[in-house]
Amino acid sequence: MTLTTPAKARPQEGRWRALGLRADVRNLSLLGVLAVLIAVGGLTRPAEFLATSNLQLVLTQASVIGVVTVGMTFVITSGGIDLSVGAIVALASVWATTLATQEFGFAGILFTAVAVGLGCGLVNGVLVAYGGMVPFIATLAMLASARGLALQITDGKTQIVTVPSVLDLGVPDAYVLGIPPLVLVFAAVTVAGWLLLNRTTFGRRTIAVGGNPEAARLAGIDVRRQRLFLYLLSGLCCGVAAFLLVVLAGSGQNTNGNLYELDAIAAAIIGGTLLSGGRGTIVGSVLGVLVFTTITNIFALNNLQSDVQQIAKGAIIVAAVLVQRRTVRDGDT
C-alpha cells in the first residue's frame, strides 16, 4: 500500500516552497544591498570607513537596535505591533543607572534593566491579550507612560555609570578576538531567536497566531497566552538592549532609545516579516538592521544632512513593502 499526498496538499506545499525561495532571494538581495553600501563607504571614505575601529563601531551600534528588532520580529509575526520598545529601553536604562541601583554593582544594573523590560512587556501583554486592547493603542500608551516615568526619574539629567565592571565591557581590552562583547551578545540573541522561531513549538504557534488567530484557537492554541509571552519576549529584549546601551554610552538618559520602534519595525519589514502577521524571519531582520546602521554610518562619515538620511530610509522602506506585497500576491496565485 502506497501513501500519496492529497491533491490539495501538493499546491499548498508548492506555495510554501515558493515563498521560502523568495525569502532566500530577499536575503541575498539584502546582502547585495549591504555589499553595495560597503563599497560606497569604501570609495567615499576609505581610510575612515574601512578602519577596524569604525567597523567595530557599526557592529556595536547595530547590536543595541538589533536585539530590540529580534523581539519586534516575533511580535509582528504574530500580527501585533509594539510602539513602546524605544521608551522601554529608555526607562530600563535610567532605572538601572540610578545611584541606588549602582550600589549593587554589575548584577544590580543588569537585573534591573531586564526586570524593567519584562515588567513593561507584561503590562503590554496583559492589556493586549487579556484586556482586549488594540496593540497599537496599548503600546502607544506604554510609550507615553514609560517616557514620562524616565523623565521623572532623571529630572532631565544624565546619570553617569560609575561601576567599573560595566564600563570595562565597552573598552577594547574586553574585545574577544577583536569582537566587542556587545556584538557577541547580539549574535547570541540572534541565534536564540532564530532557533525559537524556526525550531520550536513556540515559533510555530507564533506563526499560526499571526496567520489566522481563529484557526489557531480551534487548533488548540491558547492565543491569549501566546500573545502575552510574545510581549514578555519583546520586553526582555528591550531590557537586554538597555543594558547594552548603558555599557556603550556609560550613562542612562531619558532620551535613550529615541525612534527605536520605527527603526526596529523598518528593519523587520525590509527583512521580509509581514506586517499583517503569519511570516517572520530573524535573518532578514538582522540584515535590515545592518543595512540601516551602515547607511547611518556612511552619512555621518560624509557629513551629510540627517534629513537626507531619513529620506533614504523612507525610500528603502517603501520599496521593501512594495516588493513584499508583490511576493504575497504571487504566493497566493
Coordinates of C-alpha atoms in Angstrom, one line a residue:
M1 CA 0.0 0.0 0.0
T2 CA 1.4 3.4 -1.0
L3 CA 0.7 6.7 0.6
T4 CA 0.0 9.6 -1.7
T5 CA -0.1 13.3 -1.0
P6 CA -3.6 14.7 -1.2
A7 CA -4.2 16.8 -4.3
K8 CA -5.0 19.9 -2.2
A9 CA -1.8 19.5 -0.1
R10 CA 0.5 19.5 -3.1
P11 CA -0.4 23.0 -4.3
Q12 CA -0.1 24.2 -0.7
E13 CA 3.3 22.7 -0.3
G14 CA 4.4 24.2 -3.6
R15 CA 3.2 27.6 -2.4
W16 CA 5.3 27.5 0.8
R17 CA 8.3 26.3 -1.2
A18 CA 7.9 29.2 -3.5
L19 CA 7.7 31.6 -0.5
G20 CA 10.7 30.0 1.0
L21 CA 12.6 30.5 -2.2
R22 CA 11.6 34.1 -2.4
A23 CA 12.7 34.6 1.2
D24 CA 16.2 33.3 0.2
V25 CA 16.2 35.6 -2.7
R26 CA 15.2 38.5 -0.5
N27 CA 18.1 37.7 2.0
L28 CA 20.5 37.5 -0.9
S29 CA 19.2 40.9 -2.2
L30 CA 19.8 42.4 1.2
L31 CA 23.3 41.0 1.3
G32 CA 23.7 42.6 -2.1
V33 CA 22.5 46.0 -0.8
L34 CA 24.8 45.7 2.1
A35 CA 27.7 44.9 -0.2
V36 CA 26.9 48.0 -2.3
L37 CA 26.8 50.1 0.8
I38 CA 30.2 48.8 2.0
A39 CA 31.6 49.6 -1.5
V40 CA 30.1 53.1 -1.3
G41 CA 31.6 53.7 2.1
G42 CA 34.9 52.3 1.0
L43 CA 35.0 54.5 -2.1
T44 CA 33.9 57.7 -0.4
R45 CA 35.8 57.5 2.9
P46 CA 38.2 54.5 2.5
A47 CA 40.5 55.4 5.4
E48 CA 37.7 56.1 7.9
F49 CA 35.0 53.6 6.8
L50 CA 37.2 50.6 6.4
A51 CA 39.1 51.2 9.6
T52 CA 38.8 48.3 12.0
S53 CA 37.6 50.7 14.8
N54 CA 34.8 52.0 12.5
L55 CA 33.6 48.5 11.5
Q56 CA 33.6 47.6 15.2
L57 CA 31.5 50.7 15.9
V58 CA 29.0 49.8 13.2
L59 CA 28.5 46.4 14.6
T60 CA 28.3 47.7 18.2
Q61 CA 25.7 50.2 17.3
A62 CA 23.8 47.6 15.3
S63 CA 23.8 45.3 18.4
V64 CA 21.6 47.5 20.5
I65 CA 18.8 48.1 18.0
G66 CA 19.4 44.6 16.7
V67 CA 18.4 43.0 20.0
V68 CA 15.2 45.1 20.0
T69 CA 14.5 44.1 16.4
V70 CA 14.6 40.4 17.3
G71 CA 11.8 40.8 19.8
M72 CA 9.9 43.1 17.5
T73 CA 10.1 40.4 14.8
F74 CA 8.3 37.9 17.0
V75 CA 5.5 40.5 17.8
I76 CA 5.0 41.4 14.2
T77 CA 5.0 37.8 13.1
S78 CA 2.1 37.2 15.5
G79 CA 0.1 40.0 13.9
G80 CA 0.9 42.6 16.6
I81 CA 3.0 45.7 16.9
D82 CA 5.0 47.3 19.7
L83 CA 5.4 51.0 19.6
S84 CA 6.9 51.2 23.1
V85 CA 10.2 49.5 22.6
G86 CA 12.2 52.7 22.5
A87 CA 10.6 54.1 25.6
I88 CA 11.1 50.8 27.4
V89 CA 14.8 50.9 26.6
A90 CA 14.9 54.5 28.0
L91 CA 13.1 53.6 31.2
A92 CA 15.1 50.5 31.7
S93 CA 18.4 52.3 31.2
V94 CA 17.7 55.1 33.6
W95 CA 16.2 52.9 36.2
A96 CA 19.3 50.7 36.0
T97 CA 21.6 53.6 36.4
T98 CA 20.2 55.3 39.5
L99 CA 22.6 55.7 42.4
A100 CA 20.6 53.2 44.4
T101 CA 20.8 50.6 41.7
Q102 CA 24.5 51.1 41.1
E103 CA 25.2 50.3 44.7
F104 CA 24.5 46.6 43.8
G105 CA 27.2 46.7 41.0
F106 CA 27.1 44.8 37.7
A107 CA 24.4 42.3 38.8
G108 CA 22.2 45.1 40.1
I109 CA 22.3 47.1 36.8
L110 CA 21.7 44.0 34.6
F111 CA 18.9 42.6 36.8
T112 CA 17.2 46.0 37.0
A113 CA 17.3 46.6 33.2
V114 CA 15.9 43.1 32.4
A115 CA 13.3 43.3 35.2
V116 CA 12.0 46.7 34.0
G117 CA 11.9 45.4 30.4
L118 CA 9.9 42.3 31.5
G119 CA 7.6 44.4 33.6
C120 CA 6.7 46.7 30.8
G121 CA 6.3 43.7 28.5
L122 CA 4.0 42.1 31.0
V123 CA 1.8 45.2 31.1
N124 CA 1.6 45.3 27.3
G125 CA 0.8 41.6 27.1
V126 CA -1.9 41.8 29.7
L127 CA -3.6 44.8 28.0
V128 CA -3.4 43.2 24.6
A129 CA -4.1 39.6 25.3
Y130 CA -6.5 39.8 28.3
G131 CA -7.7 43.4 28.2
G132 CA -8.7 43.2 24.5
M133 CA -6.9 46.4 23.6
V134 CA -5.6 47.0 20.1
P135 CA -1.8 46.6 20.2
F136 CA -1.3 50.0 18.6
I137 CA -3.2 51.7 21.4
A138 CA -1.8 49.6 24.3
T139 CA 1.8 50.1 23.3
L140 CA 1.3 53.7 22.4
A141 CA 0.0 54.3 26.0
M142 CA 3.1 52.4 27.3
L143 CA 5.3 54.6 25.1
A144 CA 3.9 57.8 26.7
S145 CA 4.0 56.4 30.2
A146 CA 7.5 55.0 30.0
R147 CA 8.9 58.1 28.5
G148 CA 7.2 60.2 31.2
L149 CA 8.5 58.0 34.0
A150 CA 12.0 58.0 32.6
L151 CA 12.0 61.8 32.6
Q152 CA 10.7 61.9 36.1
I153 CA 13.4 59.6 37.4
T154 CA 16.2 61.5 35.7
D155 CA 14.7 65.0 36.0
G156 CA 16.1 65.5 32.6
K157 CA 19.7 64.9 33.7
T158 CA 22.2 62.3 32.5
Q159 CA 23.0 59.5 35.0
I160 CA 26.7 58.6 34.8
V161 CA 27.7 55.0 35.4
T162 CA 30.5 54.5 37.9
V163 CA 30.6 50.7 38.1
P164 CA 34.0 49.7 36.6
S165 CA 32.9 46.1 35.7
V166 CA 30.1 47.6 33.5
L167 CA 32.3 50.3 31.9
D168 CA 35.1 47.7 31.2
L169 CA 32.8 45.8 28.8
G170 CA 33.0 48.8 26.4
V171 CA 36.8 49.2 26.2
P172 CA 39.0 47.5 23.5
D173 CA 40.7 45.3 26.2
A174 CA 37.4 43.5 26.7
Y175 CA 37.1 42.5 23.0
V176 CA 37.3 38.8 22.1
L177 CA 39.4 38.2 19.0
G178 CA 38.7 41.8 18.1
I179 CA 34.9 41.4 18.5
P180 CA 33.2 43.7 21.1
P181 CA 31.3 41.9 23.8
L182 CA 28.1 43.7 22.8
V183 CA 28.3 42.1 19.3
L184 CA 28.7 38.7 20.9
V185 CA 25.6 39.3 22.9
F186 CA 23.7 40.4 19.8
A187 CA 24.9 37.2 18.0
A188 CA 23.7 35.0 20.8
V189 CA 20.3 36.7 20.9
T190 CA 20.0 36.3 17.1
V191 CA 20.9 32.6 17.2
A192 CA 18.5 32.0 20.1
G193 CA 15.7 34.0 18.3
W194 CA 16.2 32.0 15.1
L195 CA 16.1 28.7 16.9
L196 CA 13.0 29.8 18.9
L197 CA 11.1 30.9 15.8
N198 CA 12.1 28.1 13.4
R199 CA 12.8 25.1 15.5
T200 CA 10.3 25.1 18.4
T201 CA 6.6 24.7 19.0
F202 CA 6.6 28.3 20.4
G203 CA 7.7 29.6 17.0
R204 CA 5.1 27.6 15.1
R205 CA 2.4 28.8 17.4
T206 CA 3.6 32.4 16.8
I207 CA 3.3 32.0 13.1
A208 CA -0.1 30.3 13.4
V209 CA -1.5 33.1 15.6
G210 CA -0.3 35.7 13.1
G211 CA -1.6 33.8 10.1
N212 CA -5.1 33.1 11.4
P213 CA -5.9 33.6 15.2
E214 CA -9.3 31.9 15.0
A215 CA -7.8 28.8 13.2
A216 CA -5.0 28.7 15.8
R217 CA -7.6 28.8 18.6
L218 CA -9.6 26.0 17.0
A219 CA -6.4 24.0 16.7
G220 CA -5.9 24.2 20.5
I221 CA -3.5 27.1 20.8
D222 CA -4.1 29.4 23.7
V223 CA -3.9 32.6 21.6
R224 CA -4.1 35.0 24.6
R225 CA -1.3 33.3 26.5
Q226 CA 0.8 33.2 23.3
R227 CA 0.4 36.9 22.8
L228 CA 1.3 37.5 26.5
F229 CA 4.5 35.6 26.1
L230 CA 5.4 37.4 22.9
Y231 CA 5.1 40.8 24.6
L232 CA 7.1 39.5 27.5
L233 CA 9.8 38.4 25.0
S234 CA 9.8 41.9 23.4
G235 CA 10.2 43.4 26.9
L236 CA 13.0 41.1 27.7
C237 CA 14.8 42.1 24.5
C238 CA 14.3 45.7 25.4
G239 CA 15.8 45.1 28.8
V240 CA 18.9 43.4 27.4
A241 CA 19.2 46.2 24.8
A242 CA 19.0 48.8 27.6
F243 CA 21.9 47.2 29.4
L244 CA 24.0 47.1 26.2
L245 CA 23.2 50.8 25.7
V246 CA 24.3 51.6 29.2
V247 CA 27.6 49.8 28.5
L248 CA 28.0 51.6 25.2
A249 CA 27.2 55.1 26.5
G250 CA 28.4 54.7 30.0
S251 CA 25.2 56.5 31.2
G252 CA 21.5 56.5 31.4
Q253 CA 19.3 59.2 29.8
N254 CA 15.6 59.6 29.3
T255 CA 16.2 60.3 25.6
N256 CA 17.7 56.8 25.1
G257 CA 16.0 54.6 22.5
N258 CA 14.6 57.5 20.6
L259 CA 12.8 56.2 17.5
Y260 CA 13.9 52.7 18.1
E261 CA 10.4 51.5 17.5
L262 CA 10.5 52.9 13.9
D263 CA 14.0 51.5 13.2
A264 CA 13.0 48.1 14.6
I265 CA 9.8 47.9 12.6
A266 CA 11.5 49.1 9.4
A267 CA 14.3 46.6 9.8
A268 CA 11.8 43.8 10.2
I269 CA 9.8 44.9 7.2
I270 CA 12.7 45.1 4.8
G271 CA 13.9 41.8 6.1
G272 CA 10.7 40.1 5.0
T273 CA 8.5 40.0 8.1
L274 CA 4.8 40.5 7.1
L275 CA 3.1 43.5 8.9
S276 CA -0.1 41.5 8.7
G277 CA 1.5 38.6 10.5
G278 CA 2.0 35.0 9.7
R279 CA 5.5 35.1 8.5
G280 CA 8.8 36.3 10.1
T281 CA 12.5 36.0 9.5
I282 CA 15.2 36.7 12.1
V283 CA 17.9 36.6 9.5
G284 CA 16.2 39.1 7.3
S285 CA 15.6 41.4 10.3
V286 CA 19.2 41.3 11.3
L287 CA 20.3 42.1 7.7
G288 CA 17.8 45.0 7.7
V289 CA 19.4 46.3 10.9
L290 CA 22.9 46.1 9.4
V291 CA 21.7 47.9 6.2
F292 CA 20.2 50.8 8.2
T293 CA 23.2 51.1 10.6
T294 CA 25.6 51.1 7.7
I295 CA 23.6 53.8 5.9
T296 CA 23.8 55.9 9.1
N297 CA 27.5 55.4 9.4
I298 CA 28.2 56.4 5.8
F299 CA 26.1 59.5 6.1
A300 CA 27.9 60.5 9.3
L301 CA 31.3 60.0 7.8
N302 CA 30.4 62.1 4.7
N303 CA 28.9 64.8 6.8
L304 CA 25.6 64.6 5.0
Q305 CA 22.4 66.0 6.5
S306 CA 20.3 63.8 8.7
D307 CA 17.1 64.7 6.7
V308 CA 18.6 63.2 3.6
Q309 CA 19.4 60.1 5.6
Q310 CA 15.8 59.8 6.7
I311 CA 14.5 60.2 3.1
A312 CA 16.8 57.4 2.0
K313 CA 15.5 55.2 4.8
G314 CA 11.9 56.0 3.9
A315 CA 12.5 55.1 0.2
I316 CA 14.0 51.8 1.2
I317 CA 11.0 51.0 3.4
V318 CA 8.5 51.9 0.7
A319 CA 10.4 49.7 -1.8
A320 CA 10.6 46.8 0.6
V321 CA 6.8 47.0 1.3
L322 CA 6.0 47.1 -2.4
V323 CA 8.2 44.0 -3.0
Q324 CA 6.6 42.3 0.0
R325 CA 3.1 42.9 -1.3
R326 CA 4.0 41.5 -4.7
T327 CA 5.6 38.5 -3.1
V328 CA 2.4 37.7 -1.1
R329 CA 0.2 38.3 -4.1
D330 CA 2.3 36.0 -6.2
G331 CA 2.3 33.4 -3.5
D332 CA -1.5 33.4 -3.4
T333 CA -1.8 32.7 -7.1

